[in-house]
Amino acid sequence: MIEFQSVTHAFDDVLVLDDVSLTIDDGEFVLLAGANGSGKTTLLRHCNGLLTPDSGAVRVDGTPVEDDLIAARSSVGMVFQHPRDQFVSATVGADVAFGPENLGLERDEIDRRVAAALAAVNMAGRGDDRIDALSGGEQSRVAIAGALAMEPTHLVLDEPFTGLDDPARRSVLERLASLAADGTGVLLATHDLRDVCELADRVIAMRDGRIVVDGPPANVLGDLDGLDVRVPSE
Amino acid sequence: MLTYEPDDTFAHRLDPRTKLAVQIGFAATALAHPTPRALFVLSALAGLVMAGAGVSLRRTLVAYRFALLVLALAPVLSGVTLGAPWFDRAAATASGLASYRVLLVLLVSAAYVRSTPVRDSRAAIQRTIPGKPGQLLGIGVALVFRFLPVLRGDLRTIREAMAARLGTERGAVDRASTIGMLGLSRAFDRADRLSLALQARCFAWNPTLPPLAFSRADYPVLVVAVVLACSAFI
Amino acid sequence: MATNQTSVERVDDAVVRSFARAAVLAALMGAAAVVGSIPIPFSPIPVSLGVLVIYLMGLYLGPVWGPASAGLYLTAGAVGLPVFANGASGIGVLVGDSAGYLWSYPIAAALIGLIVHRGTALRDLRSVRLPILVGALLAGTIVIYAMGTAYMAWLLEMEAWEAIAAGALPFIPGELLKIAAAVAIVRAGRITSVRP
Ligand SMILES: Nc1ncnc2c1ncn2[C@@H]1O[C@H](COP(=O)(O)OP(=O)(O)O)[C@@H](O)[C@H]1O
Ligand SMILES: [Mg+2]
């Protein structure tokens, strides 16, 4: 469970998160929508302590994030925009192993997790492939596998579809749907809700650092006008 | 270009630490003994090393052609005098022998390069250099390997864009500073994204190290390395 | 959740940020060694931009992470990544004819960083006065060529003037050009060494 309690955050005196309170349960599939600059990225980076609140608190499974960063970062896996710059190794398997290695796990356990994470993103048996030889969609999926190998309860993705063509976008979405079906919570920031709404349990929308919409997709799609969000037609 | 090539030679099966030790021992004794007799023995040894790693002499010479140019020029420069006798045979010979030992060291290191994947070198660094420096150097080598093609692509794009906009007509300082500035800012953008990914994946000082183990073939080769290193002092 | 997390010694976030920049600049140095040369007028030798990256390491990473980045570059080349001039690699290059230049890089980056930042905390480069900036870059360049030619003379049993004639004089115009380029980059002020 990820909890925000009256979180504020300012950059250079500009308030970017303004009294944000929010609870995300395990297994929930949540979309985070909002125009560019509305504070989505800043909010996400509080979930695993990449940023700390100026006031208020963020808790993961009841523990304040800054009290145990390792626990927060292994419970909340995170994938950013531009997966190409997020790889630490030139080959797929070595890269996915990076997180579990940092946790100090036994080699057998690391190998098991790498295989499972690659299978979960439809890249089983591709461990020896060179990252540079992969397509954009495959790179996104390997970046997701890198987070999954930490066996997180939540997977947080910041605009993961940037630069992907439609088939690649669908291949990533399909994997997210199957992860969610297996019980991993997903928090996905995007301003393009066209084909993700049917997967989501809940849509949250931000404007100027505040949460202005929060509810099941069916109930809130009408409230997204003027937020610069692409919504499904019909 | 000289790089790692998958193969099944004797050298490919050795532990990277053994191969590093041989190179260091060889370089030490070659630098200490620029005498015809020592160089004769070392030439034979270099030949053995190259055969053991399946290194092609011709390709290696081509790869090191710029260094060879300097090595060939040195004896000429040393020999030429500004007055009678115009050419000093003794000085040229001494310089020639000195150059030749450098060639031998280059050939031996080519055997390491051809037979050792970056993954093994990283493991050797992390397991040999103690503490934090070893961890940063090991992961750092993996990162350089990962980002080298990406940044080459960046530099190429920058140069092509400059050429397309009549860049060849601009002053050399202007061109160098433009390439430098664009290259640096792109590199820093990538680095800042990379650092988020490293943090999110719990980058640690004490990870599970990559597997590496000496085999029976390593021990006699290690003895050779030690003998070589000791012979530098006689 | 993972097991034995209590024993994980996390690398501090500030260290991770500096380390990532150092690693990527080491790769930039390697990329510049292969694709980064530009022709200059009246000289048969094209200017490699490699040394420009050493200047940038000292200026933008400072006296600790600048040399760390240069050292990482040397390590990467030693173990076989094609990062040395013209794509060469191997430990042999680190004892070969140009080894003096290579080993001078961390020292030059440290020296430039120390002069410009006056300590280990990074200053805003826009506040550095021009004579200090140029002086730091000249000092770094002198270290590079002094070590480069001295080692070459010793290794190849050449006289000092022979090594200087072969290993320094032809490169002077190119070095001045790179110093001017580094100054222009700093003066443009678009890139910051101090992170928000
Ligand atoms: N590191 C930073 N320093 C200063 N301002 C920032 C920083 N990161 C984000 N901002 C500002 O915070 C606001 C919200 O940004 P962000 O959270 O990235 O929004 P979104 O992800 O919704 O586009 C923007 O106005 C942005 O300029
Ligand atoms: Mg964003």
XYZ file of C-alpha atoms and ligand atoms in Angstrom:
692
model
C 0.000 0.000 0.000
C 1.268 3.487 -0.929
C -0.059 6.389 1.149
C 0.412 10.129 0.609
C -0.582 12.294 3.534
C -0.855 16.039 2.821
C 2.319 16.009 0.738
C 3.704 19.306 -0.543
C 6.791 19.803 -2.641
C 8.258 22.983 -4.121
C 11.021 23.563 -6.667
C 12.596 27.009 -6.331
C 9.599 28.338 -4.374
C 7.131 27.072 -6.985
C 4.649 24.682 -5.403
C 4.575 21.558 -7.582
C 2.688 19.260 -5.197
C 0.050 21.058 -3.207
C -1.376 19.134 -0.260
C -1.678 15.768 -1.996
C -3.352 12.937 -0.089
C -3.824 9.577 -1.714
C -3.980 5.878 -0.922
C -3.187 3.176 -3.457
C -4.007 -0.373 -2.425
C -2.097 -3.488 -3.393
C -3.265 -4.891 -6.704
C -4.935 -1.670 -7.883
C -4.394 -0.493 -11.485
C -4.314 3.292 -11.315
C -3.913 5.805 -14.133
C -2.369 9.164 -13.331
C -3.422 11.744 -15.903
C -2.814 15.450 -16.321
C -1.249 18.018 -18.612
C 2.492 18.497 -18.954
C 3.822 20.219 -15.874
C 0.866 19.290 -13.681
C 3.138 17.395 -11.270
C 2.759 13.724 -12.251
C 6.481 12.975 -12.367
C 7.077 14.781 -9.102
C 4.326 12.777 -7.424
C 5.672 9.454 -8.717
C 9.194 10.208 -7.518
C 7.917 10.516 -3.979
C 6.706 6.886 -4.046
C 10.227 5.478 -3.663
C 12.109 8.342 -2.063
C 13.764 9.806 -5.158
C 12.220 13.023 -3.841
C 11.222 13.726 -0.250
C 8.241 15.871 0.746
C 8.717 19.391 2.069
C 5.840 18.641 4.407
C 3.505 15.699 4.879
C 4.507 12.051 4.609
C 4.695 9.184 2.119
C 4.405 5.650 3.467
C 4.888 2.296 1.749
C 3.272 -0.593 3.620
C 2.979 1.653 6.641
C 6.656 2.667 6.870
C 7.706 6.224 6.001
C 9.705 5.978 2.774
C 12.806 7.779 4.046
C 13.044 5.430 7.065
C 13.806 2.441 4.844
C 14.696 3.418 1.298
C 15.782 -0.098 0.367
C 12.406 -1.517 1.380
C 10.536 1.268 -0.416
C 12.590 0.894 -3.580
C 12.258 -2.862 -3.742
C 8.516 -2.719 -2.983
C 7.858 0.029 -5.519
C 9.539 -0.746 -8.846
C 9.909 2.270 -11.097
C 10.340 2.711 -14.847
C 10.979 6.142 -16.341
C 10.714 7.759 -19.739
C 13.578 6.941 -22.159
C 14.289 3.321 -21.182
C 17.395 3.460 -23.361
C 19.199 5.493 -20.706
C 18.143 3.265 -17.826
C 20.173 0.168 -18.618
C 23.356 -0.572 -16.733
C 24.526 -3.479 -18.861
C 24.878 -4.027 -22.564
C 23.012 -7.336 -22.452
C 19.462 -8.087 -21.342
C 20.066 -10.733 -18.671
C 22.924 -8.888 -16.975
C 20.813 -5.765 -16.839
C 17.770 -7.420 -15.305
C 20.043 -9.037 -12.696
C 21.306 -5.651 -11.486
C 18.528 -4.997 -8.959
C 18.523 -8.447 -7.320
C 22.332 -8.344 -7.156
C 22.139 -5.101 -5.215
C 19.779 -6.802 -2.761
C 22.545 -9.317 -2.085
C 20.510 -12.379 -3.115
C 22.056 -15.770 -3.813
C 23.027 -16.405 -7.432
C 20.411 -19.177 -7.853
C 17.684 -16.863 -6.632
C 18.908 -14.088 -8.935
C 18.827 -16.426 -11.929
C 15.327 -17.553 -11.012
C 14.084 -13.965 -10.724
C 15.701 -12.888 -13.991
C 14.064 -15.772 -15.831
C 10.683 -15.055 -14.232
C 10.871 -11.310 -14.934
C 11.825 -11.869 -18.574
C 8.995 -14.368 -18.961
C 6.549 -11.852 -17.468
C 7.382 -9.329 -20.200
C 7.397 -11.883 -23.001
C 11.176 -11.884 -23.355
C 11.908 -15.385 -22.073
C 15.183 -16.795 -23.392
C 16.403 -13.402 -24.610
C 18.910 -12.915 -21.774
C 21.961 -12.863 -24.035
C 20.549 -10.350 -26.529
C 22.278 -7.005 -26.835
C 20.099 -4.156 -25.575
C 21.070 -1.968 -28.526
C 19.728 -4.560 -30.935
C 16.220 -4.496 -29.395
C 13.259 -2.524 -30.702
C 11.808 0.341 -28.669
C 8.964 -1.791 -27.352
C 11.344 -4.573 -26.363
C 13.567 -2.081 -24.561
C 10.561 -0.800 -22.605
C 9.645 -4.331 -21.649
C 13.203 -5.122 -20.523
C 13.186 -1.961 -18.400
C 9.973 -3.244 -16.801
C 11.603 -6.635 -16.239
C 14.471 -4.848 -14.463
C 11.953 -3.441 -11.994
C 10.011 -6.718 -11.700
C 13.141 -8.652 -10.747
C 13.042 -6.807 -7.422
C 9.647 -8.532 -6.896
C 7.827 -5.294 -6.118
C 4.251 -5.077 -4.898
C 3.748 -1.983 -7.050
C 5.047 -1.061 -10.476
C 5.210 2.661 -11.214
C 5.630 3.833 -14.813
C 6.205 7.410 -15.947
C 4.998 7.948 -19.533
C 6.358 4.599 -20.721
C 4.810 4.924 -24.175
C 6.770 7.964 -25.347
C 8.378 7.187 -28.678
C 6.641 3.834 -29.104
C 4.575 3.019 -32.173
C 1.131 1.502 -31.730
C 2.081 -2.195 -31.910
C 4.925 -1.620 -29.413
C 2.578 0.331 -27.164
C 0.092 -2.533 -27.283
C 2.791 -5.088 -26.482
C 3.710 -3.153 -23.336
C 0.080 -2.618 -22.343
C -0.730 -6.261 -22.760
C 2.114 -7.125 -20.350
C 0.913 -4.568 -17.814
C -2.568 -6.061 -17.981
C -1.255 -9.534 -17.305
C 0.931 -8.314 -14.425
C -2.057 -6.586 -12.892
C -4.114 -9.747 -13.323
C -1.429 -11.583 -11.336
C -1.768 -9.102 -8.470
C 0.960 -6.501 -9.036
C -0.310 -2.971 -8.423
C 0.264 -0.638 -11.366
C 0.511 3.144 -11.223
C 0.809 4.539 -14.715
C 1.330 8.205 -15.567
C 0.209 9.143 -19.059
C -1.672 11.893 -20.821
C -2.993 9.461 -23.390
C -5.817 7.371 -21.968
C -7.123 6.050 -25.287
C -6.638 2.329 -24.806
C -5.695 2.020 -21.160
C -8.975 2.933 -19.514
C -10.463 -0.524 -19.835
C -7.514 -1.928 -17.846
C -7.736 0.561 -15.016
C -9.597 0.345 -11.729
C -9.193 4.028 -11.112
C -8.216 7.290 -12.797
C -6.547 10.137 -10.932
C -6.036 13.473 -12.669
C -3.839 16.370 -11.590
C -3.830 20.066 -12.324
C -1.250 22.499 -10.958
C -0.039 20.075 -8.322
C -3.456 19.126 -6.963
C -5.562 16.035 -7.453
C -8.717 17.230 -9.169
C -10.293 13.963 -10.283
C -10.266 10.545 -8.616
C -12.583 7.644 -9.384
C -13.376 4.628 -11.588
C -12.869 5.369 -15.297
C -16.540 5.018 -16.140
C -17.499 7.716 -13.647
C -14.763 10.279 -14.227
C -13.990 10.358 -17.954
C -16.409 13.223 -18.372
C -14.525 15.282 -15.786
C -11.270 15.267 -17.722
C -12.174 18.062 -20.131
C -9.720 20.915 -20.142
C -6.951 18.851 -18.538
C -5.130 18.271 -21.830
C -5.664 14.521 -21.624
C -6.471 12.313 -24.605
C -9.524 10.266 -23.726
C -11.123 7.352 -25.572
C -13.498 8.506 -28.304
C -17.179 7.649 -27.747
C 39.139 -2.901 -34.603
C 40.348 -5.205 -31.890
C 37.520 -6.515 -29.705
C 36.311 -9.561 -27.854
C 35.345 -12.446 -30.127
C 33.522 -15.506 -28.788
C 35.690 -18.573 -29.358
C 36.913 -21.658 -27.546
C 40.663 -21.117 -27.385
C 42.828 -21.912 -24.354
C 42.874 -18.204 -23.435
C 39.083 -17.944 -23.625
C 38.841 -20.614 -20.948
C 41.225 -18.890 -18.513
C 40.079 -16.719 -15.627
C 40.395 -13.000 -16.499
C 42.515 -12.423 -13.377
C 45.061 -14.933 -14.647
C 45.240 -13.167 -17.975
C 45.639 -9.768 -16.321
C 48.496 -11.146 -14.207
C 50.291 -12.492 -17.289
C 50.046 -9.149 -19.036
C 51.367 -7.242 -16.055
C 54.247 -9.691 -15.581
C 55.072 -9.591 -19.276
C 54.988 -5.791 -19.468
C 57.149 -5.450 -16.355
C 59.889 -7.698 -17.607
C 59.771 -6.350 -21.174
C 60.161 -2.795 -19.904
C 63.034 -3.843 -17.643
C 65.045 -5.731 -20.292
C 65.357 -4.057 -23.716
C 68.215 -6.412 -24.644
C 68.323 -8.578 -27.771
C 68.513 -11.798 -25.749
C 65.560 -10.985 -23.488
C 63.514 -9.741 -26.414
C 64.213 -12.950 -28.315
C 62.773 -15.030 -25.472
C 59.856 -12.647 -25.004
C 59.056 -12.751 -28.733
C 58.687 -16.510 -28.551
C 56.459 -16.147 -25.493
C 54.338 -13.470 -27.176
C 53.906 -15.816 -30.133
C 52.696 -18.555 -27.794
C 50.258 -16.204 -26.067
C 48.819 -15.059 -29.373
C 48.442 -18.604 -30.621
C 46.750 -19.521 -27.331
C 44.153 -16.807 -27.882
C 43.682 -17.255 -31.623
C 44.924 -13.718 -32.327
C 45.777 -12.848 -35.927
C 49.118 -11.017 -36.146
C 48.117 -9.072 -39.236
C 44.845 -7.803 -37.820
C 46.508 -6.829 -34.578
C 49.183 -4.851 -36.400
C 46.478 -3.071 -38.370
C 44.575 -2.287 -35.163
C 47.689 -0.759 -33.586
C 48.903 0.929 -36.785
C 49.041 4.429 -35.283
C 51.145 3.260 -32.381
C 53.359 1.353 -34.818
C 53.975 4.558 -36.739
C 55.401 6.209 -33.645
C 57.353 3.082 -32.765
C 58.891 3.060 -36.243
C 59.604 6.781 -36.189
C 61.364 6.761 -32.819
C 64.582 4.964 -33.918
C 64.831 7.202 -36.980
C 64.483 10.356 -34.894
C 66.949 9.007 -32.351
C 69.492 8.088 -34.989
C 69.479 11.346 -36.908
C 72.033 13.853 -35.588
C 72.388 17.507 -36.459
C 76.046 17.209 -37.413
C 78.525 14.515 -38.462
C 78.093 11.561 -38.476
C 74.445 12.518 -39.344
C 73.228 9.119 -38.240
C 74.085 7.553 -34.884
C 73.736 3.782 -35.317
C 74.051 3.010 -31.603
C 71.299 5.439 -30.591
C 69.025 4.172 -33.338
C 69.576 0.550 -32.301
C 68.865 1.268 -28.631
C 65.675 3.081 -29.572
C 64.716 0.322 -32.005
C 64.995 -2.347 -29.313
C 63.018 -0.155 -26.949
C 60.288 0.230 -29.557
C 60.214 -3.472 -30.279
C 59.506 -4.391 -26.635
C 56.483 -2.071 -26.743
C 55.216 -3.897 -29.801
C 55.492 -7.199 -27.905
C 53.508 -5.820 -24.961
C 50.803 -4.602 -27.359
C 50.575 -8.029 -28.986
C 50.172 -9.767 -25.619
C 47.436 -7.368 -24.541
C 45.635 -8.030 -27.822
C 45.296 -11.639 -26.660
C 43.456 -10.472 -23.539
C 41.168 -8.189 -25.517
C 40.201 -10.905 -27.980
C 39.593 -13.581 -25.364
C 37.852 -11.689 -22.533
C 34.239 -10.440 -22.556
C 33.517 -7.205 -20.661
C 31.375 -9.184 -18.208
C 34.475 -11.147 -17.099
C 36.614 -8.030 -16.795
C 33.957 -6.392 -14.668
C 33.839 -9.441 -12.398
C 37.638 -9.475 -12.136
C 37.705 -5.790 -11.159
C 34.966 -6.170 -8.550
C 36.618 -9.222 -7.045
C 40.219 -7.954 -7.099
C 40.025 -4.267 -6.182
C 38.731 -4.070 -2.625
C 35.924 -1.906 -1.298
C 34.098 0.976 -2.878
C 36.625 1.780 -5.641
C 36.341 -1.791 -6.941
C 32.561 -1.633 -7.015
C 32.472 1.741 -8.793
C 35.141 0.721 -11.326
C 33.416 -2.599 -12.054
C 29.943 -1.139 -12.573
C 31.563 1.856 -14.283
C 33.190 -0.360 -16.903
C 29.816 -1.976 -17.589
C 28.268 1.489 -17.957
C 30.981 2.700 -20.350
C 30.387 -0.413 -22.450
C 26.643 0.256 -22.433
C 26.862 3.984 -23.254
C 29.747 3.981 -25.738
C 27.578 3.210 -28.786
C 24.846 5.563 -27.564
C 27.237 8.515 -27.250
C 28.977 7.689 -30.520
C 25.543 7.951 -32.097
C 24.997 11.314 -30.363
C 28.294 12.721 -31.639
C 27.605 11.466 -35.145
C 24.130 13.043 -35.129
C 25.537 16.347 -33.888
C 28.207 16.396 -36.606
C 25.755 15.514 -39.344
C 23.342 18.203 -38.192
C 26.181 20.740 -38.215
C 27.325 19.697 -41.671
C 23.770 19.954 -42.979
C 23.599 23.542 -41.763
C 26.779 24.598 -43.597
C 28.746 23.734 -40.498
C 31.890 23.100 -42.491
C 32.163 26.794 -43.267
C 32.286 27.817 -39.634
C 35.480 28.397 -37.696
C 37.225 25.466 -36.091
C 36.799 26.831 -32.544
C 33.125 27.366 -33.168
C 32.721 23.835 -34.419
C 34.685 22.273 -31.579
C 32.753 24.201 -28.945
C 29.402 23.369 -30.547
C 30.203 19.660 -30.663
C 31.548 19.815 -27.115
C 28.578 21.678 -25.718
C 25.896 19.583 -27.402
C 27.781 16.378 -26.635
C 28.169 17.319 -22.986
C 24.581 18.407 -22.457
C 23.195 15.252 -24.050
C 25.614 13.146 -22.022
C 24.515 14.840 -18.799
C 20.831 14.388 -19.664
C 21.451 10.695 -20.157
C 23.532 10.486 -16.980
C 20.813 12.124 -14.908
C 18.222 9.651 -16.186
C 20.645 6.790 -15.597
C 21.216 7.907 -12.034
C 17.465 7.739 -11.316
C 17.415 4.190 -12.626
C 20.446 3.246 -10.500
C 18.789 4.685 -7.402
C 15.438 3.047 -8.114
C 17.202 -0.303 -8.421
C 18.961 0.039 -5.066
C 22.524 0.556 -6.305
C 24.555 -0.888 -3.412
C 28.167 -1.037 -2.267
C 27.915 -4.739 -1.425
C 26.021 -6.543 -4.199
C 26.178 -10.208 -5.094
C 29.304 -10.358 -7.257
C 29.320 -11.884 -10.731
C 30.477 -15.506 -10.620
C 34.145 -16.171 -11.340
C 36.324 -19.149 -10.464
C 39.843 -20.354 -11.204
C 40.047 -23.701 -12.971
C 42.924 -26.164 -13.084
C 44.344 -24.583 -16.248
C 44.784 -21.267 -14.451
C 47.378 -22.355 -11.890
C 50.322 -23.125 -14.212
C 49.617 -19.892 -16.113
C 49.598 -17.947 -12.850
C 53.010 -19.441 -12.056
C 54.274 -18.177 -15.408
C 52.904 -14.721 -14.574
C 54.723 -14.683 -11.241
C 57.990 -15.843 -12.842
C 57.672 -13.098 -15.459
C 57.035 -10.448 -12.804
C 60.007 -11.632 -10.721
C 62.289 -11.689 -13.749
C 61.767 -7.946 -14.061
C 64.023 -7.542 -11.023
C 67.001 -9.600 -12.231
C 9.829 -8.088 -0.672
C 13.408 -9.229 -0.698
C 15.332 -11.086 1.955
C 18.341 -9.863 3.969
C 17.703 -6.228 3.052
C 19.098 -5.026 6.332
C 22.620 -5.807 5.141
C 22.283 -3.800 1.919
C 24.630 -0.805 2.015
C 22.935 1.681 -0.233
C 25.084 4.041 -2.302
C 24.092 7.551 -1.296
C 21.870 9.271 -3.886
C 24.286 12.209 -4.277
C 27.144 9.776 -4.963
C 25.010 7.924 -7.521
C 24.331 11.167 -9.397
C 27.999 12.141 -9.581
C 29.035 8.603 -10.438
C 26.524 8.397 -13.304
C 27.867 11.637 -14.768
C 31.442 10.417 -14.389
C 30.654 7.118 -16.099
C 28.825 8.739 -18.999
C 31.626 11.296 -19.526
C 34.143 8.447 -19.586
C 32.051 6.937 -22.382
C 31.896 10.333 -24.124
C 35.688 10.450 -23.982
C 35.784 7.038 -25.647
C 33.261 8.108 -28.277
C 35.232 11.300 -28.997
C 38.412 9.278 -29.498
C 36.814 7.582 -32.476
C 34.241 9.919 -34.018
C 35.265 13.229 -32.511
C 38.105 14.519 -34.659
C 37.833 17.645 -36.795
C 40.280 18.896 -39.435
C 42.018 22.202 -38.751
C 43.476 24.597 -41.309
C 47.228 24.435 -42.069
C 47.804 21.238 -40.110
C 48.173 17.706 -41.398
C 46.949 16.296 -38.087
C 43.199 16.420 -37.423
C 42.350 17.538 -33.909
C 40.960 14.804 -31.706
C 38.399 16.158 -29.283
C 39.439 13.696 -26.568
C 41.427 16.215 -24.541
C 38.481 18.612 -24.695
C 36.495 16.011 -22.763
C 39.300 15.862 -20.158
C 38.949 19.632 -19.734
C 35.190 19.223 -19.337
C 35.716 16.475 -16.733
C 37.834 18.824 -14.621
C 35.488 21.758 -15.131
C 32.090 20.091 -14.772
C 32.843 17.136 -12.486
C 35.478 18.802 -10.292
C 38.651 17.590 -8.576
C 37.171 14.330 -7.232
C 34.796 12.974 -9.858
C 36.751 14.452 -12.787
C 39.812 12.272 -12.178
C 37.516 9.380 -11.251
C 35.918 9.689 -14.680
C 39.314 9.810 -16.409
C 40.458 6.796 -14.379
C 37.353 4.897 -15.403
C 38.122 5.717 -19.029
C 41.616 4.234 -18.633
C 40.224 1.130 -16.925
C 37.638 0.604 -19.645
C 40.347 0.854 -22.313
C 42.661 -1.455 -20.385
C 40.095 -4.259 -20.303
C 39.380 -4.056 -24.011
C 36.742 -1.431 -24.780
C 37.744 0.423 -27.956
C 38.081 3.829 -26.294
C 41.688 4.831 -26.902
C 42.731 6.857 -29.947
C 41.421 5.309 -33.174
C 39.591 2.571 -31.312
C 42.636 0.901 -29.778
C 42.470 -0.879 -26.408
C 44.410 -3.138 -24.077
C 46.846 -2.838 -21.198
C 49.637 -2.595 -23.750
C 48.461 0.880 -24.717
C 48.791 1.924 -21.070
C 52.527 1.169 -21.164
C 52.998 2.004 -24.860
C 54.282 5.112 -26.600
C 51.270 7.264 -25.662
C 50.913 5.954 -22.104
C 52.319 9.145 -20.566
C 49.482 11.174 -22.068
C 46.868 8.676 -20.897
C 48.123 8.533 -17.309
C 48.262 12.306 -17.207
C 44.532 12.633 -17.864
C 43.317 11.991 -14.286
C 46.021 14.325 -12.971
C 45.144 17.059 -15.458
C 41.412 16.729 -14.687
C 42.140 16.922 -10.943
C 44.382 19.961 -11.390
C 41.858 21.826 -13.542
C 39.086 20.971 -11.082
C 41.141 22.112 -8.083
C 42.136 25.432 -9.628
C 38.663 26.258 -10.891
C 36.637 25.046 -7.910
C 39.238 25.854 -5.205
C 38.308 22.743 -3.253
C 36.119 19.703 -3.556
C 32.730 21.490 -3.485
C 31.666 22.476 -7.002
C 31.260 26.184 -7.728
C 29.064 27.746 -10.361
C 31.391 27.974 -13.367
C 29.868 31.264 -14.449
C 31.426 32.888 -11.401
C 34.969 31.786 -12.349
C 37.061 34.631 -13.747
C 38.455 34.221 -17.260
C 42.196 34.334 -16.332
C 41.645 31.576 -13.745
C 39.754 29.476 -16.277
C 42.374 29.860 -19.007
C 45.201 29.398 -16.506
C 43.659 26.152 -15.243
C 43.270 24.768 -18.753
C 46.841 25.755 -19.699
C 48.164 24.132 -16.542
C 46.262 20.945 -17.345
C 47.586 20.955 -20.899
C 51.172 21.423 -19.726
C 50.792 18.446 -17.376
C 49.453 16.312 -20.237
C 52.286 17.140 -22.647
C 55.015 17.083 -19.999
C 54.057 13.601 -18.861
C 53.334 12.436 -22.400
C 56.670 13.462 -23.893
C 58.757 12.591 -20.825
C 57.443 9.038 -20.806
C 57.849 8.713 -24.558
C 61.461 9.880 -24.335
C 62.218 7.404 -21.560
C 60.378 4.468 -23.134
C 61.748 4.827 -26.642
C 65.196 6.017 -25.555
C 64.874 9.354 -27.327
C 66.411 12.725 -26.464
C 64.029 15.201 -24.840
C 63.952 17.491 -27.869
C 63.208 14.540 -30.155
C 60.236 13.550 -28.044
C 58.987 17.126 -27.912
C 59.332 17.479 -31.675
C 57.348 14.292 -32.261
C 54.961 14.386 -29.320
C 54.106 18.002 -28.541
C 54.916 20.638 -31.174
C 52.558 19.359 -33.896
C 49.673 19.443 -31.438
C 50.007 22.966 -30.060
C 47.560 24.652 -32.485
C 44.973 21.962 -31.797
C 45.358 22.324 -28.037
C 44.902 26.093 -28.180
C 41.770 25.502 -30.218
C 40.403 23.102 -27.599
C 41.163 25.523 -24.770
C 39.263 28.213 -26.668
C 36.383 25.787 -27.217
C 36.255 24.835 -23.511
C 36.205 28.510 -22.536
C 33.393 29.141 -25.012
C 31.366 26.260 -23.536
C 31.760 27.564 -19.996
C 31.019 31.168 -21.018
C 27.842 30.121 -22.827
C 26.669 29.060 -19.370
C 24.031 26.638 -20.566
C 25.287 23.623 -18.663
C 25.623 23.608 -14.906
C 28.013 21.624 -12.793
C 25.937 22.396 -9.715
C 22.717 20.448 -9.723
C 19.502 21.853 -8.266
N 14.100 19.343 -10.811
C 13.259 20.377 -11.013
N 13.643 21.634 -10.757
C 12.804 22.673 -10.932
N 11.546 22.548 -11.384
C 11.082 21.328 -11.655
C 11.909 20.175 -11.492
N 11.197 19.079 -11.846
C 9.982 19.540 -12.216
N 9.900 20.881 -12.097
C 8.730 21.697 -12.395
O 7.644 21.152 -11.695
C 6.463 21.208 -12.466
C 5.831 19.834 -12.534
O 6.693 18.992 -13.275
P 6.442 17.431 -13.455
O 6.225 16.820 -12.138
O 7.569 16.924 -14.272
O 5.078 17.408 -14.281
P 4.524 16.329 -15.315
O 5.249 15.050 -15.098
O 3.080 16.248 -15.012
O 4.765 16.888 -16.678
C 6.856 21.763 -13.820
O 6.488 23.119 -13.842
C 8.339 21.624 -13.850
O 8.927 22.668 -14.587
Mg 6.426 13.948 -16.408
